[in-house]
PDB file of C-alpha atoms in Angstrom:
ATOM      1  CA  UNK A1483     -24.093  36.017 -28.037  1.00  0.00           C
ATOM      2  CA  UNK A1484     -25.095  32.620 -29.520  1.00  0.00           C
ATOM      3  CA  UNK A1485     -25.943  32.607 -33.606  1.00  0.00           C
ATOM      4  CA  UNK A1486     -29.644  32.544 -33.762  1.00  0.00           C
ATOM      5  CA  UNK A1487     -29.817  30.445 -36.632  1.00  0.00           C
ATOM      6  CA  UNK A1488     -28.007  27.685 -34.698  1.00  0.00           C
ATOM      7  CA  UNK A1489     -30.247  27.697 -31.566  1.00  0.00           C
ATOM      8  CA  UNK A1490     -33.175  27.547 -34.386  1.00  0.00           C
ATOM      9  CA  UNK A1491     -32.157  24.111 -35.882  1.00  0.00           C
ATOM     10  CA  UNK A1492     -31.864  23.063 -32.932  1.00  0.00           C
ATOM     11  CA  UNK A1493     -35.609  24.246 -31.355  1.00  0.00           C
ATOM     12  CA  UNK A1494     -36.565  22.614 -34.716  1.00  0.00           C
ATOM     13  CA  UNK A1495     -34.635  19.196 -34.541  1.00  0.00           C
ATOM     14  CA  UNK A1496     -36.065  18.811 -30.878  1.00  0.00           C
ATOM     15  CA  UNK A1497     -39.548  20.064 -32.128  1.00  0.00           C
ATOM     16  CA  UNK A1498     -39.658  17.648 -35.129  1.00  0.00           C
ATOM     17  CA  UNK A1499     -38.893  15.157 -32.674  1.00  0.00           C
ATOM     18  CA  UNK A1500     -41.404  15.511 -30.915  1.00  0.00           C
ATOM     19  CA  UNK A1501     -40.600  17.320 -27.721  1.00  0.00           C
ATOM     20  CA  UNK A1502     -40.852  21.277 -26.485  1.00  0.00           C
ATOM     21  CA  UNK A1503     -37.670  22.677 -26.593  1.00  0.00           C
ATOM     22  CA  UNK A1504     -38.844  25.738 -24.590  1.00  0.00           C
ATOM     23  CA  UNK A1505     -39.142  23.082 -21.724  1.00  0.00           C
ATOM     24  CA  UNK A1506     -36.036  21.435 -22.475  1.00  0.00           C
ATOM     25  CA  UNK A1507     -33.979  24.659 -22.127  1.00  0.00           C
ATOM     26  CA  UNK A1508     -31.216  24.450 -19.750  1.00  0.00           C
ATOM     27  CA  UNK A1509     -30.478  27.177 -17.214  1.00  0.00           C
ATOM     28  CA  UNK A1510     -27.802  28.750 -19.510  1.00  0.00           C
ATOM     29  CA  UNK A1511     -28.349  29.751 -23.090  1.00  0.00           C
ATOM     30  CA  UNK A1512     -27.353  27.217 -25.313  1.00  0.00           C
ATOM     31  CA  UNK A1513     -28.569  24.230 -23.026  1.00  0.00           C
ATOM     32  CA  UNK A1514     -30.742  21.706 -23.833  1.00  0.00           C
ATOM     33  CA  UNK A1515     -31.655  18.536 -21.777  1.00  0.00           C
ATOM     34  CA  UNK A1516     -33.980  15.975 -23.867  1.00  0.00           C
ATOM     35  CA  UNK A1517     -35.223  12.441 -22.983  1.00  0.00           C
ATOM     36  CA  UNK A1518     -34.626  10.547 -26.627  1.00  0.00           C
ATOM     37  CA  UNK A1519     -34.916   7.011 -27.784  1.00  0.00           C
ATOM     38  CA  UNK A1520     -34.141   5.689 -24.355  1.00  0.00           C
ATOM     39  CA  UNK A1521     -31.441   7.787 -23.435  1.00  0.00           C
ATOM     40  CA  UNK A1522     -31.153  11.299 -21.783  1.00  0.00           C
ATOM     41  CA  UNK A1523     -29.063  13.511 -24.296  1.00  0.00           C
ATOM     42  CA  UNK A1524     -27.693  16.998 -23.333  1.00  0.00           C
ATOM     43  CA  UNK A1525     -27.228  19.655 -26.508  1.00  0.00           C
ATOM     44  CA  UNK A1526     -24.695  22.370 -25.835  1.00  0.00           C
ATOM     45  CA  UNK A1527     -23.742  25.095 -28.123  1.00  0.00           C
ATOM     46  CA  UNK A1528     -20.885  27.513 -26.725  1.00  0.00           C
ATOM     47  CA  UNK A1529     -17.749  29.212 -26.828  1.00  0.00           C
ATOM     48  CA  UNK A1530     -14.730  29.167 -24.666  1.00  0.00           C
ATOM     49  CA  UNK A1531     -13.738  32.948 -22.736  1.00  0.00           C
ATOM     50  CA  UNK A1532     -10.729  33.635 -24.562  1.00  0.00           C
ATOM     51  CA  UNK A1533     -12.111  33.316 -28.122  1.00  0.00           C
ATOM     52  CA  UNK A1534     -15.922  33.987 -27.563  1.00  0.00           C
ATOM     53  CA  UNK A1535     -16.787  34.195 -31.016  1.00  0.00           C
ATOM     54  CA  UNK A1536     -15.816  31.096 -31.934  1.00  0.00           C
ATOM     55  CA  UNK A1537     -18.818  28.200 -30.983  1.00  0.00           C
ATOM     56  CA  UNK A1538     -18.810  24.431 -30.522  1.00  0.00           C
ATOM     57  CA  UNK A1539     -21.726  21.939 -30.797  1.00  0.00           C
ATOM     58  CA  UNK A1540     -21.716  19.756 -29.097  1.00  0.00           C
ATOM     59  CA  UNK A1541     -24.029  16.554 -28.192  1.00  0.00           C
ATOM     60  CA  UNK A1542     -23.785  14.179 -25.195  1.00  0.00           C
ATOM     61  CA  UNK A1543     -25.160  10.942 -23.575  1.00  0.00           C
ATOM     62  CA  UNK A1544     -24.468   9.609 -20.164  1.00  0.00           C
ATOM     63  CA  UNK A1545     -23.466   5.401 -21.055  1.00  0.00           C
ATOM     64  CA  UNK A1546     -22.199   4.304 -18.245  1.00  0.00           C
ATOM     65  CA  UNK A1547     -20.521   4.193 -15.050  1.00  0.00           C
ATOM     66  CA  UNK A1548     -17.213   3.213 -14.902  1.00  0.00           C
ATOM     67  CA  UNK A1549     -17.195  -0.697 -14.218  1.00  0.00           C
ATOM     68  CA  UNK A1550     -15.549  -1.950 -10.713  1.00  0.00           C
ATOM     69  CA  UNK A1551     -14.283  -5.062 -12.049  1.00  0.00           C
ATOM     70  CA  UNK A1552     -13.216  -6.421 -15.389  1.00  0.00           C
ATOM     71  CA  UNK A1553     -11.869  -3.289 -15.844  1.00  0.00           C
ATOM     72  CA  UNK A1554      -9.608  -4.003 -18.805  1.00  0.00           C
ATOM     73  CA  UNK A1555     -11.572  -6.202 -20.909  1.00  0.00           C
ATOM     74  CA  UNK A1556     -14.300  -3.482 -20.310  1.00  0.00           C
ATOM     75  CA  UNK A1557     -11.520  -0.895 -21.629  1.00  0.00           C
ATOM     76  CA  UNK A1558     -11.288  -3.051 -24.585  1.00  0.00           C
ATOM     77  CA  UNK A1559     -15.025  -3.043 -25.017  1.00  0.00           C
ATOM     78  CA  UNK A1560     -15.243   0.688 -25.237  1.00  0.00           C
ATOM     79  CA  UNK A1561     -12.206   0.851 -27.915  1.00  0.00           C
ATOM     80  CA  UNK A1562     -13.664  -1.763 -30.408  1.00  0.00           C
ATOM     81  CA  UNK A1563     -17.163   0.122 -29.751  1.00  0.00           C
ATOM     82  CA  UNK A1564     -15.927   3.469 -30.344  1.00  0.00           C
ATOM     83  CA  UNK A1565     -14.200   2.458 -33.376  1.00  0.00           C
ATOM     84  CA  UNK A1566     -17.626   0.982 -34.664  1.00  0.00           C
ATOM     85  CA  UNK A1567     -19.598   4.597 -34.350  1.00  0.00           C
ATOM     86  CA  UNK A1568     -19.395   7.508 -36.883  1.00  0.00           C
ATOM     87  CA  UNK A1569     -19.284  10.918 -36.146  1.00  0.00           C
ATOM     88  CA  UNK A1570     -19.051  10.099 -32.189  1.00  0.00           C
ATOM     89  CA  UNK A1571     -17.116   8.792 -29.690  1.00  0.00           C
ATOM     90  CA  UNK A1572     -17.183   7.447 -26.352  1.00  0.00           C
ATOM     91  CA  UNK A1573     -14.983   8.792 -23.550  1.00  0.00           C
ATOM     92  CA  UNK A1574     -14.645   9.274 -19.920  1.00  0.00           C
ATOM     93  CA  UNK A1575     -15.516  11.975 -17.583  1.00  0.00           C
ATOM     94  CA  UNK A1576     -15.033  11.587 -13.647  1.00  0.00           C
ATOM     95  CA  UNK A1577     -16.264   7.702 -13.349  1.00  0.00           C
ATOM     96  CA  UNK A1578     -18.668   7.831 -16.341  1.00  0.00           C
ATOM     97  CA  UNK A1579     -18.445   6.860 -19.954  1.00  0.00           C
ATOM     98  CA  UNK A1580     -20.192   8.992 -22.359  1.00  0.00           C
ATOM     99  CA  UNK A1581     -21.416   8.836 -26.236  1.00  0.00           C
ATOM    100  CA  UNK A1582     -20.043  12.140 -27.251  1.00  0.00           C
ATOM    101  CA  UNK A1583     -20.040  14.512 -30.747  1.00  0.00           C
ATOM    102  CA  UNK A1584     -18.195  17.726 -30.572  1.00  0.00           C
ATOM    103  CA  UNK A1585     -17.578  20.023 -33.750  1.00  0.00           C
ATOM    104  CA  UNK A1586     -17.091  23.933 -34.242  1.00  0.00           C
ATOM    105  CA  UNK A1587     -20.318  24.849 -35.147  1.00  0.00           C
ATOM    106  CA  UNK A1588     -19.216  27.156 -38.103  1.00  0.00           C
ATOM    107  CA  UNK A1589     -21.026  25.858 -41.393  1.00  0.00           C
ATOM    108  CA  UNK A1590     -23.383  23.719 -38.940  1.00  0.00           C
ATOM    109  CA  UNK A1591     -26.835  22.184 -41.098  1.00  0.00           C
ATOM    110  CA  UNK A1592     -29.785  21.563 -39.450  1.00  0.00           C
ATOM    111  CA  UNK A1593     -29.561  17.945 -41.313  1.00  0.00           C
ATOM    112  CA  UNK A1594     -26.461  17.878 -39.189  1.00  0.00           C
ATOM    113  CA  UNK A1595     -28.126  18.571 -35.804  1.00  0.00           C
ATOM    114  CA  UNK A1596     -31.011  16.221 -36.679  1.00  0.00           C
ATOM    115  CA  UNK A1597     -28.244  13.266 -37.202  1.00  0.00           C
ATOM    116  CA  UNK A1598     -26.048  13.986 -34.350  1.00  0.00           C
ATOM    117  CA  UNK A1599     -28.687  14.033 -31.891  1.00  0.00           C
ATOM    118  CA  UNK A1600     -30.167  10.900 -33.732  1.00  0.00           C
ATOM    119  CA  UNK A1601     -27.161   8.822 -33.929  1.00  0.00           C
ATOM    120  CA  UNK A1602     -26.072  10.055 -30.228  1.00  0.00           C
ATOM    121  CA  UNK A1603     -29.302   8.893 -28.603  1.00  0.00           C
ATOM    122  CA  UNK A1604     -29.145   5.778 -29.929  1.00  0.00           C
ATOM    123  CA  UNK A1605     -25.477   4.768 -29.603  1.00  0.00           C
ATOM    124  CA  UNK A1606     -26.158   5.601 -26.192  1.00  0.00           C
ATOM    125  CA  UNK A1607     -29.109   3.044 -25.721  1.00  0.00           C
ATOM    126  CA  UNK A1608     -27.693   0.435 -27.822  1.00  0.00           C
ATOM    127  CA  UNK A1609     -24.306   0.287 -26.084  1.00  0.00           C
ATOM    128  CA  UNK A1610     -26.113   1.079 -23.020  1.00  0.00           C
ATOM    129  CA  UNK A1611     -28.106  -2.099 -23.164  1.00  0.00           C
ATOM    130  CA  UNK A1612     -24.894  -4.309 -24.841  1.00  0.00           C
ATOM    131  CA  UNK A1613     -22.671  -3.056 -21.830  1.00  0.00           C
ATOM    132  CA  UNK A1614     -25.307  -3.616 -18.797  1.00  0.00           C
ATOM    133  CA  UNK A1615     -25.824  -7.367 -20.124  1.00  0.00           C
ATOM    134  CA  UNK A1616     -22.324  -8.276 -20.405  1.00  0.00           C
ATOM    135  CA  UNK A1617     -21.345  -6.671 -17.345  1.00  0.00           C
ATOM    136  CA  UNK A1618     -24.120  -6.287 -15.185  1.00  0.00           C
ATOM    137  CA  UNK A1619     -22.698  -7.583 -11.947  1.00  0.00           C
ATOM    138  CA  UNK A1620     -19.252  -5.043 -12.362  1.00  0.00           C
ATOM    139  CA  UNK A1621     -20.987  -2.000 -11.131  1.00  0.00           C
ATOM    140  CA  UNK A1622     -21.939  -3.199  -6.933  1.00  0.00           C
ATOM    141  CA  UNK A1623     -19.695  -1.211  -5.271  1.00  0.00           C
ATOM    142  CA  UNK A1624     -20.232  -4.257  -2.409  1.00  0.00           C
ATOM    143  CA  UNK A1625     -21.722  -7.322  -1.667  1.00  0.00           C
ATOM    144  CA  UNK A1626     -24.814  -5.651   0.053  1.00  0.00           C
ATOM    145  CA  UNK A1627     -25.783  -3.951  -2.923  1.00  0.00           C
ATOM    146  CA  UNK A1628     -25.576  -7.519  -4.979  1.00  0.00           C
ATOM    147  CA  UNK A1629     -28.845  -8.090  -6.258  1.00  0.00           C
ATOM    148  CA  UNK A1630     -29.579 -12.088  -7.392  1.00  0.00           C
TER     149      UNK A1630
END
């Protein structure tokens, strides 16, 4: 069973934020989904099967899909970026790049959650925005999809 206390700073970081985390609830305990200073931001608190006491917080942000082209340089990109952030990281999940912060949640402070949700949202739109301009043409897939 998830610590109370923890899904309380959280209900209170999304509340003092200014959205209802009843509505943001996922369909599993422990799941949040929130729209946030341009980016969409999933909050997940949980614990693996064999050691289900033990919990993880953890906060994520779609970037990115992978680029089709400039592939390296764009690899680059991501590695002077990530070693820019604090307490987050960008990585790569099944042709998407992600903003991503991932502790055990023992000792978690809801001054912690408010930051980590703060600084994840808006890595993800700042990058988001950097990324798109510099390589806005790498992801078409084809020509048809080529817009001028």
């Amino acid at each position: 069973m998830i610590p109370f206390h923890l899904t309380e700073y959280i209900e209170q970081s999304i509340k003092e934020i200014g959205i209802d985390p009843y509505t943001s609830r996922g369909k599993k305990d422990g799941q949040w989904t929130i729209k946030y200073k341009n980016s969409t931001v999933w909050i997940d608190l949980f614990s693996y099967p064999e050691k289900p006491e033990k919990y993880y917080f953890q906060v994520m942000s779609p970037l990115c899909k992978m680029v089709d082209s400039k592939t390296e340089e764009f690899a680059i990109d991501l590695l002077e970026i990530n070693y820019m952030m604090y307490g987050s990281w960008i990585c790569k999940k099944e042709g998407w790049i992600y903003i991503l912060s991932l502790r055990e949640a023992d000792n978690l402070q809801k001054a912690e959650v408010d930051a980590t949700i703060d600084r994840v949202a808006i890595y993800s739109a700042d990058y988001w925005g950097k990324l798109s301009f510099k390589y806005k043409n790498c992801w078409i897939k084809n020509e048809e999809e080529k817009i001028e």
